[in-house]
Tab-separated table of C-alpha atoms in Angstrom:
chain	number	residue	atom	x	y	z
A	11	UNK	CA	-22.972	-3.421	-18.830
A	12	UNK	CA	-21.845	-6.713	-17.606
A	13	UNK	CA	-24.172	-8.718	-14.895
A	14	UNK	CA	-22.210	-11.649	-13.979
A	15	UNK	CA	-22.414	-14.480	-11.176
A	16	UNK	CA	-19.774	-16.862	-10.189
A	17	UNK	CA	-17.698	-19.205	-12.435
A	18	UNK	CA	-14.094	-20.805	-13.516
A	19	UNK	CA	-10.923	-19.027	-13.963
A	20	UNK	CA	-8.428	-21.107	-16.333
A	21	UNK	CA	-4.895	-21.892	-14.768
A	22	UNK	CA	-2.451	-19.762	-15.983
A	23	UNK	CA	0.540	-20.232	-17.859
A	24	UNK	CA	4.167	-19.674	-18.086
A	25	UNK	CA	5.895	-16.490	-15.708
A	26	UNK	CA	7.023	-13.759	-18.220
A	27	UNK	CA	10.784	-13.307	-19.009
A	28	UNK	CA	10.271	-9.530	-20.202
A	29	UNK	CA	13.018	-8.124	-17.246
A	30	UNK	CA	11.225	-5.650	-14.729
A	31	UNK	CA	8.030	-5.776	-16.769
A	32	UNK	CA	4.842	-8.278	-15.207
A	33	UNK	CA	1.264	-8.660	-16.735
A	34	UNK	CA	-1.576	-9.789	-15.613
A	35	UNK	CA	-2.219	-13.171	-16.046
A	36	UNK	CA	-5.609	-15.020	-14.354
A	37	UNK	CA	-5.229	-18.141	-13.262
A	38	UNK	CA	-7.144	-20.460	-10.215
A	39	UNK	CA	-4.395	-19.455	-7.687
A	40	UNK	CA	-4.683	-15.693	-8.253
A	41	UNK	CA	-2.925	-13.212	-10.132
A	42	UNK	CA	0.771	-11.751	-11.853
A	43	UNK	CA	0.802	-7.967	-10.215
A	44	UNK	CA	0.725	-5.475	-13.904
A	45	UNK	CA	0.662	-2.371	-12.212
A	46	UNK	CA	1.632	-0.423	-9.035
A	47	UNK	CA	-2.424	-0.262	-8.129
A	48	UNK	CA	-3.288	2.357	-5.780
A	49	UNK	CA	-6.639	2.363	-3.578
A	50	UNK	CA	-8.170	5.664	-2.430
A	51	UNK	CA	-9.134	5.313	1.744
A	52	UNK	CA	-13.375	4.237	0.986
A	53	UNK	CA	-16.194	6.299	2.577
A	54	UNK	CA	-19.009	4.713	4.687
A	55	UNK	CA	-21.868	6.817	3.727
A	56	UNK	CA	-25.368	6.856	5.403
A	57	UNK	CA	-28.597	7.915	3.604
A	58	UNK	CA	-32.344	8.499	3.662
A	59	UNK	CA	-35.020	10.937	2.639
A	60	UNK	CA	-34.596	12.209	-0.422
A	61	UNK	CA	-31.355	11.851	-1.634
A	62	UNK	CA	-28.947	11.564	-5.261
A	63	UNK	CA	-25.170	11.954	-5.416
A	64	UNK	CA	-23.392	11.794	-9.199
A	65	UNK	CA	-20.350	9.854	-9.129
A	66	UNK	CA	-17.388	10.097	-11.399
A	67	UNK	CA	-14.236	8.522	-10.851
A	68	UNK	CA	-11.662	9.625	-13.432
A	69	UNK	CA	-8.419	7.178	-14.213
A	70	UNK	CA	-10.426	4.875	-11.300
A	71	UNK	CA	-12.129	1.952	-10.813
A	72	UNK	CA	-15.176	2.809	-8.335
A	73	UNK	CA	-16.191	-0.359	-5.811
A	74	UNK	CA	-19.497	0.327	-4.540
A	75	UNK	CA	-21.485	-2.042	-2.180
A	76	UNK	CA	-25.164	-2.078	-0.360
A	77	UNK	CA	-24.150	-2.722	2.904
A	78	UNK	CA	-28.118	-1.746	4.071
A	79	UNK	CA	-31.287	-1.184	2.298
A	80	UNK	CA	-32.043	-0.587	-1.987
A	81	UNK	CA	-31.211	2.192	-4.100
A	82	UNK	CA	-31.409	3.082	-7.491
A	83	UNK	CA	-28.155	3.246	-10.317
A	84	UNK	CA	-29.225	5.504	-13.275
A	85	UNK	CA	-25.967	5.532	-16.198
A	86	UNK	CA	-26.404	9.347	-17.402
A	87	UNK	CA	-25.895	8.170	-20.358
A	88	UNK	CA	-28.931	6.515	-20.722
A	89	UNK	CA	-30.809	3.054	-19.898
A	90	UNK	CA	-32.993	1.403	-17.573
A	91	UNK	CA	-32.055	2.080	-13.460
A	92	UNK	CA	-30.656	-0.413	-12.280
A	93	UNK	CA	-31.814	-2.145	-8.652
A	94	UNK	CA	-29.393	-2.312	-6.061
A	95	UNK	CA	-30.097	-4.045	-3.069
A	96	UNK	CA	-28.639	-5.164	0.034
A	97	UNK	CA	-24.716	-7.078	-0.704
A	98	UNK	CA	-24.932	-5.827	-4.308
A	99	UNK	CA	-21.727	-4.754	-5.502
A	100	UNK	CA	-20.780	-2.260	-8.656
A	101	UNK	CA	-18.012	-1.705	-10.658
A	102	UNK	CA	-17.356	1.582	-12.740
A	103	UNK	CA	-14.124	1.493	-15.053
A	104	UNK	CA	-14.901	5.906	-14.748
A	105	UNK	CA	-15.259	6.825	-18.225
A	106	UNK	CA	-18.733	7.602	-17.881
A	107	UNK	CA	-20.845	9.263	-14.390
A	108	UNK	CA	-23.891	7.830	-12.707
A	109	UNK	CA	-25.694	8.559	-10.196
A	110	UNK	CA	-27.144	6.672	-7.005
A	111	UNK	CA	-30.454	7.676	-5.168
A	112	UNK	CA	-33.423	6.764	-3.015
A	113	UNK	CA	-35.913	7.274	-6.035
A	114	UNK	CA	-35.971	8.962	-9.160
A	115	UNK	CA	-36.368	12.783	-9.737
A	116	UNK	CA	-33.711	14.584	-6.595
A	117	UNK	CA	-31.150	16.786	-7.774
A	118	UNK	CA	-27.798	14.875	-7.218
A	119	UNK	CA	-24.446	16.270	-5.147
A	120	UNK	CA	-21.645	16.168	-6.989
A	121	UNK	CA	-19.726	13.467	-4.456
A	122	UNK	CA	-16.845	16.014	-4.176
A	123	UNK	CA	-19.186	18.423	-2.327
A	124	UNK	CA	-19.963	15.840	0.376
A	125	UNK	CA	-18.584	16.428	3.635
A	126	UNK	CA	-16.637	13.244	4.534
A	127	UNK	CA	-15.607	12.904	8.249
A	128	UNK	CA	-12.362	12.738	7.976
A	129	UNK	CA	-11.214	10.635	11.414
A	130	UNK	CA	-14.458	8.047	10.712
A	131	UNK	CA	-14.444	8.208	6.522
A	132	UNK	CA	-18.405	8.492	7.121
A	133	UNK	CA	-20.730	10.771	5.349
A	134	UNK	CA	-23.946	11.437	4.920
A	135	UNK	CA	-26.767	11.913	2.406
A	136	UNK	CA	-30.063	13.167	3.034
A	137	UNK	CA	-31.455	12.206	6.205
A	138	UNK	CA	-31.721	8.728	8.243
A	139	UNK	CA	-29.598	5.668	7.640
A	140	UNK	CA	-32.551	3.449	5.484
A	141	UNK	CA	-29.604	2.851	3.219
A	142	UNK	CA	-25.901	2.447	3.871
A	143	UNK	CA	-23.463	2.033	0.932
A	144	UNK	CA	-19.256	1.876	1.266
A	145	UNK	CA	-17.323	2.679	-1.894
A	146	UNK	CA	-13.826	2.818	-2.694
A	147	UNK	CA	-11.171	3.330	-5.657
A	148	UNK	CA	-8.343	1.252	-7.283
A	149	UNK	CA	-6.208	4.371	-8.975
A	150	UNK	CA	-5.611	3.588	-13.344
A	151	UNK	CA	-4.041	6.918	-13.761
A	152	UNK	CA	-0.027	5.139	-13.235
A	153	UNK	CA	1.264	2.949	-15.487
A	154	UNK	CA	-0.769	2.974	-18.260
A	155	UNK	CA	-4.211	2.001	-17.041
A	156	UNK	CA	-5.723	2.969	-20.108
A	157	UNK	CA	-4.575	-0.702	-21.128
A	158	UNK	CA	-6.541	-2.319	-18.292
A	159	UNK	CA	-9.809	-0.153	-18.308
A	160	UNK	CA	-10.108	-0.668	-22.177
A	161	UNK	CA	-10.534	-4.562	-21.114
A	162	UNK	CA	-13.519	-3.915	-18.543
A	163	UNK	CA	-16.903	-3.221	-19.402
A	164	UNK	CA	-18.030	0.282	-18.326
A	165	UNK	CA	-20.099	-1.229	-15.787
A	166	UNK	CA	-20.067	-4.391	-13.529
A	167	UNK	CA	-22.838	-5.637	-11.669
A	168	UNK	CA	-22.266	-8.362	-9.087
A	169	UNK	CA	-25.167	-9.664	-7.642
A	170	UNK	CA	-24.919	-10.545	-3.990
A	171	UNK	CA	-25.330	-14.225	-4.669
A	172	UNK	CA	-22.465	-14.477	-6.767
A	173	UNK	CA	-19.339	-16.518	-5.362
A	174	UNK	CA	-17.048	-13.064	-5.349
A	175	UNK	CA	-19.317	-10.544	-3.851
A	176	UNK	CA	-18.739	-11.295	-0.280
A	177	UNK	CA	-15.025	-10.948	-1.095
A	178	UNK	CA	-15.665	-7.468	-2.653
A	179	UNK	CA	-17.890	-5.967	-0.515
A	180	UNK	CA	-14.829	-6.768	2.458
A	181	UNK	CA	-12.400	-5.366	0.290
A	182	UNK	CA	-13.933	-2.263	-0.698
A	183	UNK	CA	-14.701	-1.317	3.097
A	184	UNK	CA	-10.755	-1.996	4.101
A	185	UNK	CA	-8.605	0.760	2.857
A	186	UNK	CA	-11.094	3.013	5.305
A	187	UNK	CA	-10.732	0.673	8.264
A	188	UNK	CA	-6.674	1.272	7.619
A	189	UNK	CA	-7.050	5.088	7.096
A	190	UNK	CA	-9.462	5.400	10.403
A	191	UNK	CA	-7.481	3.173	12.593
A	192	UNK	CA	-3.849	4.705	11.301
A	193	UNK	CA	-2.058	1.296	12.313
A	194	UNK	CA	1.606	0.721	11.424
A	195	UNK	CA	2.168	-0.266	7.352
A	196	UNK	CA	-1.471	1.449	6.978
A	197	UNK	CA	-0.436	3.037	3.126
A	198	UNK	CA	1.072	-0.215	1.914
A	199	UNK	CA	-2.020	-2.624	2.795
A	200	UNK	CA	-4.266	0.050	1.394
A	201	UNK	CA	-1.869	-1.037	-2.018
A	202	UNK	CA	-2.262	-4.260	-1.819
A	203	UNK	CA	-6.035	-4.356	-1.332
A	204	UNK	CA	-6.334	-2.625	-4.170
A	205	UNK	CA	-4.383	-5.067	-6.085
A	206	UNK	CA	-6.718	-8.059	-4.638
A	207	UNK	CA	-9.829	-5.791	-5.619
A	208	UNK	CA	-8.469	-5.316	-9.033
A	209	UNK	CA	-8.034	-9.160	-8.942
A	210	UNK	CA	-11.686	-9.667	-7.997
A	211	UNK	CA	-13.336	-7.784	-10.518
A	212	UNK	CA	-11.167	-9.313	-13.254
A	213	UNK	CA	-12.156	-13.224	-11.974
A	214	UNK	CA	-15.686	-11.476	-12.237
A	215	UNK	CA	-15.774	-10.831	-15.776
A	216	UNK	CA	-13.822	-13.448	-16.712
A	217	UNK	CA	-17.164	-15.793	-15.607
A	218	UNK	CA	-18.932	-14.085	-19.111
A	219	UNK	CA	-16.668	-13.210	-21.831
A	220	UNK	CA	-19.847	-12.287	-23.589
A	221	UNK	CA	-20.502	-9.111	-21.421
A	222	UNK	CA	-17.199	-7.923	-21.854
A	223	UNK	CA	-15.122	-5.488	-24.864
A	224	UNK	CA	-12.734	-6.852	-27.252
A	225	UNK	CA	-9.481	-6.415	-25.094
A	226	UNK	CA	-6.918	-9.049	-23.670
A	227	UNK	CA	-9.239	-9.555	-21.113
A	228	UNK	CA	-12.023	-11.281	-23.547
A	229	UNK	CA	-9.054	-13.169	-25.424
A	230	UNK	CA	-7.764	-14.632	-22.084
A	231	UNK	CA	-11.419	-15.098	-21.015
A	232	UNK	CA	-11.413	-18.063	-24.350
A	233	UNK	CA	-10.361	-21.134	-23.517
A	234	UNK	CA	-8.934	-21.802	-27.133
A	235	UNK	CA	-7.171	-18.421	-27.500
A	236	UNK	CA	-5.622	-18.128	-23.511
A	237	UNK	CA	-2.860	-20.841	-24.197
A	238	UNK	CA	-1.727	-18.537	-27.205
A	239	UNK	CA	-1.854	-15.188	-25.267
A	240	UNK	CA	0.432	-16.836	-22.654
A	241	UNK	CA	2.093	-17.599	-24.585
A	242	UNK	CA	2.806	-14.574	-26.246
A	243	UNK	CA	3.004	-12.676	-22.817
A	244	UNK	CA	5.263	-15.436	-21.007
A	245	UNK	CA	7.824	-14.636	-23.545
A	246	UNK	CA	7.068	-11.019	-25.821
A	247	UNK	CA	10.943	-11.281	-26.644
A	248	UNK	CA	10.054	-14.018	-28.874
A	249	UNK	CA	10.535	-13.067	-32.680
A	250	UNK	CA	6.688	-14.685	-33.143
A	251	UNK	CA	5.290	-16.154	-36.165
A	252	UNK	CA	1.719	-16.648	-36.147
A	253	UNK	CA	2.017	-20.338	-36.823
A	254	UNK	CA	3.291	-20.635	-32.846
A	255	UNK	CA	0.330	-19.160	-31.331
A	256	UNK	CA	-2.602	-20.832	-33.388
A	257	UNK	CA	-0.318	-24.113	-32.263
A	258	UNK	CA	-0.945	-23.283	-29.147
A	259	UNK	CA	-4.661	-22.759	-29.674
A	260	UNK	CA	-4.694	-26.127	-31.741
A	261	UNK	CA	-5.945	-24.230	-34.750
A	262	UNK	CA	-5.226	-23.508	-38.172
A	263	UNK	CA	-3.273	-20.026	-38.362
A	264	UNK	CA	-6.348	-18.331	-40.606
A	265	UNK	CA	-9.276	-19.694	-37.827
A	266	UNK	CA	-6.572	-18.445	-35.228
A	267	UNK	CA	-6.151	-15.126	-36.617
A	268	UNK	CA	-10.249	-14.618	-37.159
A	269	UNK	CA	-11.060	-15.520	-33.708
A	270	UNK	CA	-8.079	-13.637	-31.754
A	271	UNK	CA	-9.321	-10.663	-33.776
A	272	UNK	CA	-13.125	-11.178	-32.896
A	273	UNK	CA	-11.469	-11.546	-29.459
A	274	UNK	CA	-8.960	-8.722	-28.914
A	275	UNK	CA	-10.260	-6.258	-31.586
A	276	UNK	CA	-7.278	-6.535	-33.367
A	277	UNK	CA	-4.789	-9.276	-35.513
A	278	UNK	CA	-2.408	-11.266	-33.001
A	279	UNK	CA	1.074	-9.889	-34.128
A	280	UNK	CA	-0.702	-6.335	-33.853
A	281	UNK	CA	-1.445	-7.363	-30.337
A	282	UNK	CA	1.816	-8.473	-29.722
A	283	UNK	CA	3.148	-5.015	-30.585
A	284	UNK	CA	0.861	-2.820	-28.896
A	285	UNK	CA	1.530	-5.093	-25.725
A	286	UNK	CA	5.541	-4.871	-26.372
A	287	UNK	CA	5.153	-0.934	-26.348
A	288	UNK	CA	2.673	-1.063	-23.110
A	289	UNK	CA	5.702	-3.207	-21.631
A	290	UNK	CA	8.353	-0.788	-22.620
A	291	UNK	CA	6.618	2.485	-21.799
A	292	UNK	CA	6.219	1.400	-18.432
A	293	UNK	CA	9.964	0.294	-17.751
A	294	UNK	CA	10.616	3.401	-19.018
A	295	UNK	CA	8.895	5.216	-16.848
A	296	UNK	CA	9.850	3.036	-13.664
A	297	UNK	CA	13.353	1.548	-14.312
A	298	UNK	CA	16.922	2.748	-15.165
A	299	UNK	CA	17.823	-0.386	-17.824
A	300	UNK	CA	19.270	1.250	-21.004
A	301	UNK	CA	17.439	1.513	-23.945
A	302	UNK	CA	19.347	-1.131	-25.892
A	303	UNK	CA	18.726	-3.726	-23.184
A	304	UNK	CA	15.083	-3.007	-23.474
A	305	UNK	CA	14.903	-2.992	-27.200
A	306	UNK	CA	16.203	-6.252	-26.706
A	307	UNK	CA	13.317	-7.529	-24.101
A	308	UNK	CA	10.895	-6.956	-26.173
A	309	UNK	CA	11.795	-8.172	-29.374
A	310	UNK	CA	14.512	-6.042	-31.159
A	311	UNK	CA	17.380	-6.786	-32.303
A	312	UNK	CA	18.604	-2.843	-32.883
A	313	UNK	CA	18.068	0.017	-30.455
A	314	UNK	CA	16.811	2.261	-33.493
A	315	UNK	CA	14.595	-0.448	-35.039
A	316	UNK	CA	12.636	-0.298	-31.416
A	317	UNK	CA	13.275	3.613	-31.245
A	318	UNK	CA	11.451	3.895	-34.274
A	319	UNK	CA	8.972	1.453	-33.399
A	320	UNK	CA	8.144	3.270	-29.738
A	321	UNK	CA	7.642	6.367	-31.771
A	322	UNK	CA	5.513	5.129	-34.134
A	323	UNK	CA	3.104	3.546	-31.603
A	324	UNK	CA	3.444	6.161	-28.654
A	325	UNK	CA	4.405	9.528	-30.728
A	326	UNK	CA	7.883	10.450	-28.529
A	327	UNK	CA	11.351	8.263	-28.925
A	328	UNK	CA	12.216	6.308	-26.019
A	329	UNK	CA	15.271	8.866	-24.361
A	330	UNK	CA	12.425	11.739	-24.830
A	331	UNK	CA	9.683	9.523	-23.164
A	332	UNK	CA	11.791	8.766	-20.181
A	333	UNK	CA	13.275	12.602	-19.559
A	334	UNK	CA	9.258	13.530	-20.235
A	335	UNK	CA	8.441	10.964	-17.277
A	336	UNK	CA	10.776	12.463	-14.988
A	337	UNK	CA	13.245	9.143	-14.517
């Protein structure tokens, strides 16, 4: 679990060049949009008594925030409850269910047998209002999420004195505010918040690269190793040696290679490839440009040297992969 407070994003580096393929890249001013984020419309919920509901969000992030009153976090997976109190804010990546309750010992709902209001997005749990939570969801299951919840720790504790939980707690309640009030343009804010929630959480764990897994998220999150992985991502084209990254990182290409794979979890140039297959998956997917062109984008210099290179890493040829995805 990761219990962060506030801190310093680096600046980020160069804009990518891959054509109709953008990364995430942190930086003090904000954030490159990766993926076509979705947010699920949040619940208010209202409880008291005695009272546990299990929450699970598969291929989601789950926001939740103590709006009123404490309750209890217990990971079913084991551990120590965790204290929530009032302007604490959570972060689930989903691969694992918890639960949240008054006190220890109540049966928990499942959350998808809890009546939710559907004009006022309100429910609630047991009886009273000592303690009033609002969740909502940013949506991993398009575009290759996997990518971005392997990065996160499972869980993410914000503590309400830390510089972005204010910001969270306003963002998690929005998406139901747009849902209840069904203003004009309602769906497409509920997008964007997510993509500014997504954004929060990241400059969260970003503050302690210590608490998080070996991803691209804990490489960007050191301050020797981020100059290389813009590098690399500014331009994944690039026929790389590894000499031009560790330059980057002002390091010798052996203490470069150790530490990006302490970092990442695995060698830089293996990086690079898994990221040039994330990149062309998802054009795939989304975007007409021909296979050649593509091949191209990401580093090719023949159509069946990339075929066979996309099969390899994702198990289906390109044309397949496509007509599987329905474009």
């Amino acid at each position: 679990m990761c219990d962060l407070g506030p801190g310093h994003v680096p600046q980020r580096g160069p804009r990518p060049l891959l054509v109709a393929c953008r990364y995430y890249d942190l930086g003090a001013s904000g954030a490159q949009d990766a993926r076509r984020l979705q947010a699920d419309a949040g619940v208010a919920a209202g409880a008291g008594g005695a009272w546990a509901i299990r929450l699970h969000g598969r291929d989601k992030l789950k926001v939740n925030a103590v709006v009123r009153g404490a309750c209890l976090l217990v990971r079913e997976d084991g551990g120590e409850p965790l204290k929530l109190t009032e302007g604490d804010v959570v972060v689930s990546d989903g691969r694992q269910p918890y639960v949240l309750c008054g006190e220890l010992g109540v049966d928990p709902l499942n959350s998808r047998d809890v009546t939710v209001d559907p004009a006022t997005r309100t429910a609630q749990l047991g009886e009273g209002e000592d303690v009033v939570c609002i969740s909502g969801h940013i949506d991993l299951s398009r575009d290759s999420g996997e990518l971005l919840r392997r990065a996160l720790p499972e869980l993410v504790h914000v503590g309400a004195d830390a510089a972005e939980a204010p910001m969270l707690r306003r963002l998690t309640g929005q998406p139901a505010d747009e849902v209840r009030t069904r203003r004009a343009g309602g769906e497409f804010a509920a997008d964007q918040l997510a993509r500014l929630m997504f954004v929060q959480v990241l400059r969260v764990c970003l503050t302690d690269a210590a608490g998080l897994p070996p991803g691209w998220l804990c490489a960007l999150a050191d301050e020797r190793l981020a100059p290389a992985l813009r590098l690399m991502h500014g331009d994944p084209g690039h026929p790389w040696r590894l000499e031009e990254p560790a330059r980057a990182a002002a390091m010798s290409r052996t203490s470069f290679a150790v530490r990006f794979k302490e970092a990442a979890g695995v060698p830089p140039l293996t990086y690079l490839l898994d990221w040039r297959m994330s990149m062309a998956a998802r054009a795939l997917r989304q975007f007409t440009v021909p296979v050649a062109a593509l091949a191209r984008s990401v580093g090719y210099t023949s159509e069946s040297a990339f075929s066979n290179a996309f099969k390899r890493a994702v198990g289906v040829a390109p044309r397949r992969y496509r007509e599987t995805a329905g474009n």
